[in-house]
mmCIF file of C-alpha atoms in Angstrom:
data_model
loop_
_atom_site.group_PDB
_atom_site.id
_atom_site.type_symbol
_atom_site.label_atom_id
_atom_site.label_comp_id
_atom_site.label_asym_id
_atom_site.label_seq_id
_atom_site.Cartn_x
_atom_site.Cartn_y
_atom_site.Cartn_z
ATOM 1 C CA UNK A 1 74.879 87.768 -48.269
ATOM 2 C CA UNK A 2 75.378 85.438 -45.385
ATOM 3 C CA UNK A 3 78.016 86.014 -42.699
ATOM 4 C CA UNK A 4 79.992 82.956 -43.778
ATOM 5 C CA UNK A 5 80.099 84.208 -47.380
ATOM 6 C CA UNK A 6 81.337 87.623 -46.216
ATOM 7 C CA UNK A 7 84.170 86.086 -44.102
ATOM 8 C CA UNK A 8 85.263 83.867 -47.003
ATOM 9 C CA UNK A 9 85.382 86.877 -49.340
ATOM 10 C CA UNK A 10 87.516 88.896 -46.902
ATOM 11 C CA UNK A 11 90.075 86.036 -46.474
ATOM 12 C CA UNK A 12 90.329 85.765 -50.293
ATOM 13 C CA UNK A 13 91.064 89.488 -50.641
ATOM 14 C CA UNK A 14 93.785 89.386 -47.912
ATOM 15 C CA UNK A 15 95.547 86.420 -49.501
ATOM 16 C CA UNK A 16 95.473 87.933 -52.943
ATOM 17 C CA UNK A 17 96.743 91.365 -51.722
ATOM 18 C CA UNK A 18 99.841 89.956 -49.775
ATOM 19 C CA UNK A 19 102.904 90.027 -52.011
ATOM 20 C CA UNK A 20 105.020 86.866 -52.192
ATOM 21 C CA UNK A 21 108.382 86.945 -50.405
ATOM 22 C CA UNK A 22 111.275 88.406 -52.337
ATOM 23 C CA UNK A 23 113.431 85.920 -54.245
ATOM 24 C CA UNK A 24 116.382 88.350 -54.344
ATOM 25 C CA UNK A 25 119.516 86.446 -53.009
ATOM 26 C CA UNK A 26 121.010 89.509 -51.329
ATOM 27 C CA UNK A 27 117.805 90.269 -49.487
ATOM 28 C CA UNK A 28 117.451 86.643 -48.351
ATOM 29 C CA UNK A 29 121.070 86.563 -47.059
ATOM 30 C CA UNK A 30 120.539 89.789 -45.113
ATOM 31 C CA UNK A 31 117.422 88.371 -43.406
ATOM 32 C CA UNK A 32 119.345 85.231 -42.403
ATOM 33 C CA UNK A 33 122.201 87.273 -40.866
ATOM 34 C CA UNK A 34 119.782 89.349 -38.779
ATOM 35 C CA UNK A 35 118.065 86.210 -37.512
ATOM 36 C CA UNK A 36 121.427 84.698 -36.497
ATOM 37 C CA UNK A 37 122.373 87.878 -34.564
ATOM 38 C CA UNK A 38 119.059 87.752 -32.666
ATOM 39 C CA UNK A 39 119.688 84.121 -31.666
ATOM 40 C CA UNK A 40 123.224 84.948 -30.431
ATOM 41 C CA UNK A 41 121.934 87.864 -28.388
ATOM 42 C CA UNK A 42 119.282 85.652 -26.788
ATOM 43 C CA UNK A 43 121.807 82.917 -25.846
ATOM 44 C CA UNK A 44 124.189 85.522 -24.398
ATOM 45 C CA UNK A 45 121.421 86.759 -22.100
ATOM 46 C CA UNK A 46 120.694 83.253 -20.873
ATOM 47 C CA UNK A 47 124.392 82.598 -20.179
ATOM 48 C CA UNK A 48 124.721 85.840 -18.233
ATOM 49 C CA UNK A 49 121.766 84.883 -16.048
ATOM 50 C CA UNK A 50 123.252 81.464 -15.261
ATOM 51 C CA UNK A 51 126.595 83.062 -14.370
ATOM 52 C CA UNK A 52 124.962 85.452 -11.907
ATOM 53 C CA UNK A 53 123.159 82.587 -10.178
ATOM 54 C CA UNK A 54 126.386 80.551 -10.059
ATOM 55 C CA UNK A 55 128.352 83.424 -8.459
ATOM 56 C CA UNK A 56 125.704 83.845 -5.762
ATOM 57 C CA UNK A 57 125.440 80.124 -4.952
ATOM 58 C CA UNK A 58 129.164 79.367 -5.200
ATOM 59 C CA UNK A 59 130.242 80.364 -1.660
ATOM 60 C CA UNK A 60 127.437 78.365 -0.064
ATOM 61 C CA UNK A 61 128.287 75.293 -2.135
ATOM 62 C CA UNK A 62 131.995 75.546 -1.299
ATOM 63 C CA UNK A 63 131.168 75.972 2.375
ATOM 64 C CA UNK A 64 129.100 72.806 2.259
ATOM 65 C CA UNK A 65 131.839 70.836 0.555
ATOM 66 C CA UNK A 66 134.786 71.978 2.658
ATOM 67 C CA UNK A 67 133.190 72.509 6.053
ATOM 68 C CA UNK A 68 131.664 70.065 8.583
ATOM 69 C CA UNK A 69 128.443 68.609 7.294
ATOM 70 C CA UNK A 70 126.176 65.629 7.348
ATOM 71 C CA UNK A 71 125.638 63.557 4.263
ATOM 72 C CA UNK A 72 122.083 64.845 4.010
ATOM 73 C CA UNK A 73 123.193 68.476 3.494
ATOM 74 C CA UNK A 74 124.583 67.611 0.093
ATOM 75 C CA UNK A 75 121.289 66.271 -1.195
ATOM 76 C CA UNK A 76 118.556 68.242 -2.889
ATOM 77 C CA UNK A 77 115.481 68.659 -0.755
ATOM 78 C CA UNK A 78 114.967 69.762 2.807
ATOM 79 C CA UNK A 79 118.157 70.394 4.843
ATOM 80 C CA UNK A 80 119.391 67.445 6.856
ATOM 81 C CA UNK A 81 117.597 64.818 4.758
ATOM 82 C CA UNK A 82 119.869 61.703 4.728
ATOM 83 C CA UNK A 83 121.222 60.709 1.357
ATOM 84 C CA UNK A 84 120.006 57.479 -0.170
ATOM 85 C CA UNK A 85 123.508 57.054 -1.617
ATOM 86 C CA UNK A 86 126.083 57.983 1.060
ATOM 87 C CA UNK A 87 129.717 58.512 0.150
ATOM 88 C CA UNK A 88 131.874 55.381 0.112
ATOM 89 C CA UNK A 89 134.163 57.085 2.663
ATOM 90 C CA UNK A 90 131.341 57.664 5.148
ATOM 91 C CA UNK A 91 131.716 55.175 8.051
ATOM 92 C CA UNK A 92 128.659 53.073 8.953
ATOM 93 C CA UNK A 93 126.698 54.193 12.031
ATOM 94 C CA UNK A 94 127.724 52.573 15.319
ATOM 95 C CA UNK A 95 124.905 51.375 17.550
ATOM 96 C CA UNK A 96 125.095 52.497 21.173
ATOM 97 C CA UNK A 97 122.134 50.373 22.270
ATOM 98 C CA UNK A 98 123.122 47.505 24.564
ATOM 99 C CA UNK A 99 121.973 44.025 23.406
ATOM 100 C CA UNK A 100 119.133 42.436 25.328
ATOM 101 C CA UNK A 101 119.962 38.803 24.651
ATOM 102 C CA UNK A 102 123.102 36.794 25.119
ATOM 103 C CA UNK A 103 125.173 36.244 21.957
ATOM 104 C CA UNK A 104 126.096 32.787 20.682
ATOM 105 C CA UNK A 105 129.505 33.032 22.336
ATOM 106 C CA UNK A 106 129.595 34.505 25.818
ATOM 107 C CA UNK A 107 131.824 37.443 26.806
ATOM 108 C CA UNK A 108 132.334 39.201 30.123
ATOM 109 C CA UNK A 109 129.546 41.699 30.712
ATOM 110 C CA UNK A 110 127.071 40.086 28.321
ATOM 111 C CA UNK A 111 123.471 39.975 29.595
ATOM 112 C CA UNK A 112 122.013 36.683 30.726
ATOM 113 C CA UNK A 113 119.864 35.014 28.046
ATOM 114 C CA UNK A 114 116.096 35.121 27.751
ATOM 115 C CA UNK A 115 115.554 37.838 30.366
ATOM 116 C CA UNK A 116 117.225 35.943 33.221
ATOM 117 C CA UNK A 117 118.770 37.870 36.134
ATOM 118 C CA UNK A 118 121.451 35.218 36.747
ATOM 119 C CA UNK A 119 122.432 31.780 35.466
ATOM 120 C CA UNK A 120 119.300 30.048 36.755
ATOM 121 C CA UNK A 121 116.123 29.876 34.670
ATOM 122 C CA UNK A 122 113.419 29.966 37.323
ATOM 123 C CA UNK A 123 110.424 30.076 34.964
ATOM 124 C CA UNK A 124 109.467 29.380 31.387
ATOM 125 C CA UNK A 125 110.003 26.421 29.018
ATOM 126 C CA UNK A 126 113.572 25.738 30.166
ATOM 127 C CA UNK A 127 112.560 25.527 33.818
ATOM 128 C CA UNK A 128 109.701 23.234 32.819
ATOM 129 C CA UNK A 129 112.133 20.794 31.181
ATOM 130 C CA UNK A 130 113.894 20.185 34.492
ATOM 131 C CA UNK A 131 110.543 19.543 36.173
ATOM 132 C CA UNK A 132 109.795 16.927 33.516
ATOM 133 C CA UNK A 133 113.250 15.456 34.089
ATOM 134 C CA UNK A 134 112.502 15.155 37.822
ATOM 135 C CA UNK A 135 109.188 13.405 37.204
ATOM 136 C CA UNK A 136 110.789 10.978 34.747
ATOM 137 C CA UNK A 137 113.490 10.153 37.283
ATOM 138 C CA UNK A 138 110.876 9.495 39.978
ATOM 139 C CA UNK A 139 109.053 7.040 37.729
ATOM 140 C CA UNK A 140 112.277 5.124 37.075
ATOM 141 C CA UNK A 141 113.079 3.806 40.566
ATOM 142 C CA UNK A 142 112.937 0.019 40.930
ATOM 143 C CA UNK A 143 110.289 -1.870 42.875
ATOM 144 C CA UNK A 144 110.667 -1.712 46.649
ATOM 145 C CA UNK A 145 111.734 1.980 46.611
ATOM 146 C CA UNK A 146 109.578 5.115 46.788
ATOM 147 C CA UNK A 147 110.169 8.798 46.077
ATOM 148 C CA UNK A 148 108.237 10.706 48.790
ATOM 149 C CA UNK A 149 108.222 14.497 48.987
ATOM 150 C CA UNK A 150 110.474 14.707 52.027
ATOM 151 C CA UNK A 151 111.765 17.956 53.512
ATOM 152 C CA UNK A 152 114.988 18.893 55.252
ATOM 153 C CA UNK A 153 115.220 20.415 58.722
ATOM 154 C CA UNK A 154 114.589 23.891 57.256
ATOM 155 C CA UNK A 155 111.386 22.793 55.568
ATOM 156 C CA UNK A 156 112.811 22.761 52.050
ATOM 157 C CA UNK A 157 111.734 19.982 49.713
ATOM 158 C CA UNK A 158 114.359 17.356 48.854
ATOM 159 C CA UNK A 159 112.805 17.078 45.405
ATOM 160 C CA UNK A 160 114.093 19.949 43.319
ATOM 161 C CA UNK A 161 114.738 20.694 39.647
ATOM 162 C CA UNK A 162 117.173 23.264 38.283
ATOM 163 C CA UNK A 163 117.954 24.720 34.866
ATOM 164 C CA UNK A 164 121.205 26.603 34.458
ATOM 165 C CA UNK A 165 122.894 28.555 31.683
ATOM 166 C CA UNK A 166 126.314 26.889 31.880
ATOM 167 C CA UNK A 167 128.524 28.746 29.383
ATOM 168 C CA UNK A 168 131.720 30.445 30.532
ATOM 169 C CA UNK A 169 133.498 33.294 28.734
ATOM 170 C CA UNK A 170 134.529 32.353 25.209
ATOM 171 C CA UNK A 171 132.237 29.320 25.100
ATOM 172 C CA UNK A 172 129.143 28.841 22.945
ATOM 173 C CA UNK A 173 125.743 28.766 24.629
ATOM 174 C CA UNK A 174 124.844 25.539 26.403
ATOM 175 C CA UNK A 175 122.530 24.524 29.235
ATOM 176 C CA UNK A 176 122.413 22.087 32.149
ATOM 177 C CA UNK A 177 119.098 20.555 33.187
ATOM 178 C CA UNK A 178 119.194 18.761 36.535
ATOM 179 C CA UNK A 179 116.835 17.054 38.989
ATOM 180 C CA UNK A 180 117.427 15.562 42.452
ATOM 181 C CA UNK A 181 115.021 13.340 44.384
ATOM 182 C CA UNK A 182 115.087 11.429 47.685
ATOM 183 C CA UNK A 183 114.615 7.676 47.450
ATOM 184 C CA UNK A 184 113.258 5.811 50.424
ATOM 185 C CA UNK A 185 113.126 2.150 51.456
ATOM 186 C CA UNK A 186 111.586 1.353 54.815
ATOM 187 C CA UNK A 187 112.776 4.219 57.025
ATOM 188 C CA UNK A 188 116.057 4.728 55.195
ATOM 189 C CA UNK A 189 116.714 7.421 52.597
ATOM 190 C CA UNK A 190 119.173 7.813 49.744
ATOM 191 C CA UNK A 191 119.063 10.033 46.657
ATOM 192 C CA UNK A 192 119.253 10.100 42.877
ATOM 193 C CA UNK A 193 120.358 12.841 40.494
ATOM 194 C CA UNK A 194 120.088 13.158 36.733
ATOM 195 C CA UNK A 195 121.703 15.853 34.643
ATOM 196 C CA UNK A 196 121.375 16.480 30.904
ATOM 197 C CA UNK A 197 123.866 18.883 29.301
ATOM 198 C CA UNK A 198 123.179 20.316 25.858
ATOM 199 C CA UNK A 199 125.985 20.243 23.228
ATOM 200 C CA UNK A 200 128.777 22.578 24.356
ATOM 201 C CA UNK A 201 130.891 22.549 21.198
ATOM 202 C CA UNK A 202 133.749 20.650 22.828
ATOM 203 C CA UNK A 203 135.329 17.730 20.961
ATOM 204 C CA UNK A 204 134.362 14.193 21.867
ATOM 205 C CA UNK A 205 136.486 12.520 24.521
ATOM 206 C CA UNK A 206 136.936 9.088 26.032
ATOM 207 C CA UNK A 207 133.768 8.238 27.963
ATOM 208 C CA UNK A 208 135.614 7.795 31.265
ATOM 209 C CA UNK A 209 137.149 11.252 30.779
ATOM 210 C CA UNK A 210 133.597 12.544 30.352
ATOM 211 C CA UNK A 211 132.465 10.686 33.501
ATOM 212 C CA UNK A 212 135.201 12.342 35.581
ATOM 213 C CA UNK A 213 133.872 15.792 34.629
ATOM 214 C CA UNK A 214 130.826 15.268 36.831
ATOM 215 C CA UNK A 215 131.410 17.441 39.910
ATOM 216 C CA UNK A 216 135.150 16.776 39.591
ATOM 217 C CA UNK A 217 134.547 13.178 40.621
ATOM 218 C CA UNK A 218 137.355 10.758 41.350
ATOM 219 C CA UNK A 219 137.260 7.018 41.530
ATOM 220 C CA UNK A 220 137.426 3.936 39.351
ATOM 221 C CA UNK A 221 135.762 4.124 35.940
ATOM 222 C CA UNK A 222 134.752 1.181 33.820
ATOM 223 C CA UNK A 223 133.209 1.156 30.350
ATOM 224 C CA UNK A 224 129.926 -0.707 30.052
ATOM 225 C CA UNK A 225 128.544 -1.697 26.664
ATOM 226 C CA UNK A 226 124.770 -1.235 26.459
ATOM 227 C CA UNK A 227 123.363 -2.302 23.086
ATOM 228 C CA UNK A 228 126.544 -1.135 21.359
ATOM 229 C CA UNK A 229 126.692 2.178 23.267
ATOM 230 C CA UNK A 230 129.645 2.930 25.519
ATOM 231 C CA UNK A 231 128.673 4.145 29.006
ATOM 232 C CA UNK A 232 131.227 5.185 31.612
ATOM 233 C CA UNK A 233 130.389 4.053 35.159
ATOM 234 C CA UNK A 234 132.471 5.677 37.875
ATOM 235 C CA UNK A 235 132.514 4.279 41.421
ATOM 236 C CA UNK A 236 133.911 6.454 44.207
ATOM 237 C CA UNK A 237 135.252 5.524 47.612
ATOM 238 C CA UNK A 238 132.089 6.858 49.224
ATOM 239 C CA UNK A 239 133.620 10.110 50.449
ATOM 240 C CA UNK A 240 131.591 12.436 48.213
ATOM 241 C CA UNK A 241 127.963 13.352 47.762
ATOM 242 C CA UNK A 242 127.404 10.423 45.388
ATOM 243 C CA UNK A 243 128.697 6.881 45.467
ATOM 244 C CA UNK A 244 128.395 6.071 41.775
ATOM 245 C CA UNK A 245 127.303 7.556 38.477
ATOM 246 C CA UNK A 246 126.994 6.688 34.816
ATOM 247 C CA UNK A 247 127.866 9.010 31.925
ATOM 248 C CA UNK A 248 126.851 8.790 28.282
ATOM 249 C CA UNK A 249 127.647 11.162 25.409
ATOM 250 C CA UNK A 250 125.365 11.199 22.356
ATOM 251 C CA UNK A 251 126.715 11.743 18.847
ATOM 252 C CA UNK A 252 125.267 15.273 18.779
ATOM 253 C CA UNK A 253 127.250 16.199 21.925
ATOM 254 C CA UNK A 254 124.468 15.901 24.505
ATOM 255 C CA UNK A 255 125.781 14.370 27.745
ATOM 256 C CA UNK A 256 123.686 12.613 30.415
ATOM 257 C CA UNK A 257 124.856 11.861 33.968
ATOM 258 C CA UNK A 258 122.889 9.615 36.329
ATOM 259 C CA UNK A 259 124.146 9.474 39.931
ATOM 260 C CA UNK A 260 123.099 7.584 43.059
ATOM 261 C CA UNK A 261 123.936 7.737 46.759
ATOM 262 C CA UNK A 262 122.930 5.576 49.712
ATOM 263 C CA UNK A 263 122.712 8.644 51.940
ATOM 264 C CA UNK A 264 120.823 11.889 51.604
ATOM 265 C CA UNK A 265 122.928 14.676 53.091
ATOM 266 C CA UNK A 266 120.127 17.210 53.595
ATOM 267 C CA UNK A 267 117.579 14.821 55.047
ATOM 268 C CA UNK A 268 119.342 13.831 58.252
ATOM 269 C CA UNK A 269 117.890 10.365 57.752
ATOM 270 C CA UNK A 270 119.425 6.911 58.113
ATOM 271 C CA UNK A 271 121.106 5.955 54.809
ATOM 272 C CA UNK A 272 120.136 3.004 52.650
ATOM 273 C CA UNK A 273 121.910 -0.286 53.151
ATOM 274 C CA UNK A 274 122.196 -0.997 49.416
ATOM 275 C CA UNK A 275 122.536 0.958 46.160
ATOM 276 C CA UNK A 276 119.295 1.861 44.414
ATOM 277 C CA UNK A 277 120.567 0.435 41.097
ATOM 278 C CA UNK A 278 123.258 -2.022 40.154
ATOM 279 C CA UNK A 279 126.074 -0.626 37.998
ATOM 280 C CA UNK A 280 124.537 -2.299 34.960
ATOM 281 C CA UNK A 281 121.074 -0.874 35.662
ATOM 282 C CA UNK A 282 122.562 2.582 36.143
ATOM 283 C CA UNK A 283 124.295 2.359 32.736
ATOM 284 C CA UNK A 284 121.123 1.162 31.014
ATOM 285 C CA UNK A 285 119.036 3.956 32.489
ATOM 286 C CA UNK A 286 121.598 6.613 31.539
ATOM 287 C CA UNK A 287 120.980 6.027 27.816
ATOM 288 C CA UNK A 288 117.190 6.315 28.127
ATOM 289 C CA UNK A 289 115.894 8.878 25.600
ATOM 290 C CA UNK A 290 113.659 10.481 28.251
ATOM 291 C CA UNK A 291 116.746 11.966 29.896
ATOM 292 C CA UNK A 292 118.197 13.506 26.758
ATOM 293 C CA UNK A 293 117.609 17.261 26.403
ATOM 294 C CA UNK A 294 119.600 18.742 23.535
ATOM 295 C CA UNK A 295 118.303 22.341 23.371
#
């Protein structure tokens, strides 16, 4: 006989020799009751184990809830791990790091913008814009005049550009780009100045009111129409640094001033005998797009 035949014969004998379960109702009911008691005993053991764990962990949990804690201590995982869902009553963190750039509206103590140490931008794109402004002004003088690189008695050039952060406390950011040059005819020297002021957020005003803002100037202002654009031309009595200037305000708030003087204070030279531009020419040049810097 093969091994497989022997195993099959043994299984057949075991099956045939096992009596079928009893069909007696009383016996069946008794077996069910014993099974139910075993289940209850098992569940009671589990409950007792949970209770023991709860009693041991309870003081620590209460201490965490009632005592000082960080949000992270209430979260499963390593102690001190911040919660991804902080309590609604937890205040947001307050930054103690000082800002490194000026805000849109200046306040006392704010840092100067773009890494500057004071109001003046001595390098970078903003400083370059004033240099361009100076070169454009030099190329604008009428025939018969020149713009030499003269120096004052201390050896400083009379041609100089300047870019300045102009905002005061409570004002939005705005900038002033300015350039001054000497203008010579024969052996006499006068000077020109151009200034472009970016939008400062102030409401539009009458153009002569705008003209009088230039260095607190006083004098007689007239409105000149240049191709439908209103330009304020203010003429002084000759007792200030400049004899005359034109002012124009663009719709976006950019303001351009163009000033002229027959004398050059720092040069110690004989003043010009005539203005560099007529009042009309000054007004026309003030609206030239090359002098508008809006950012």
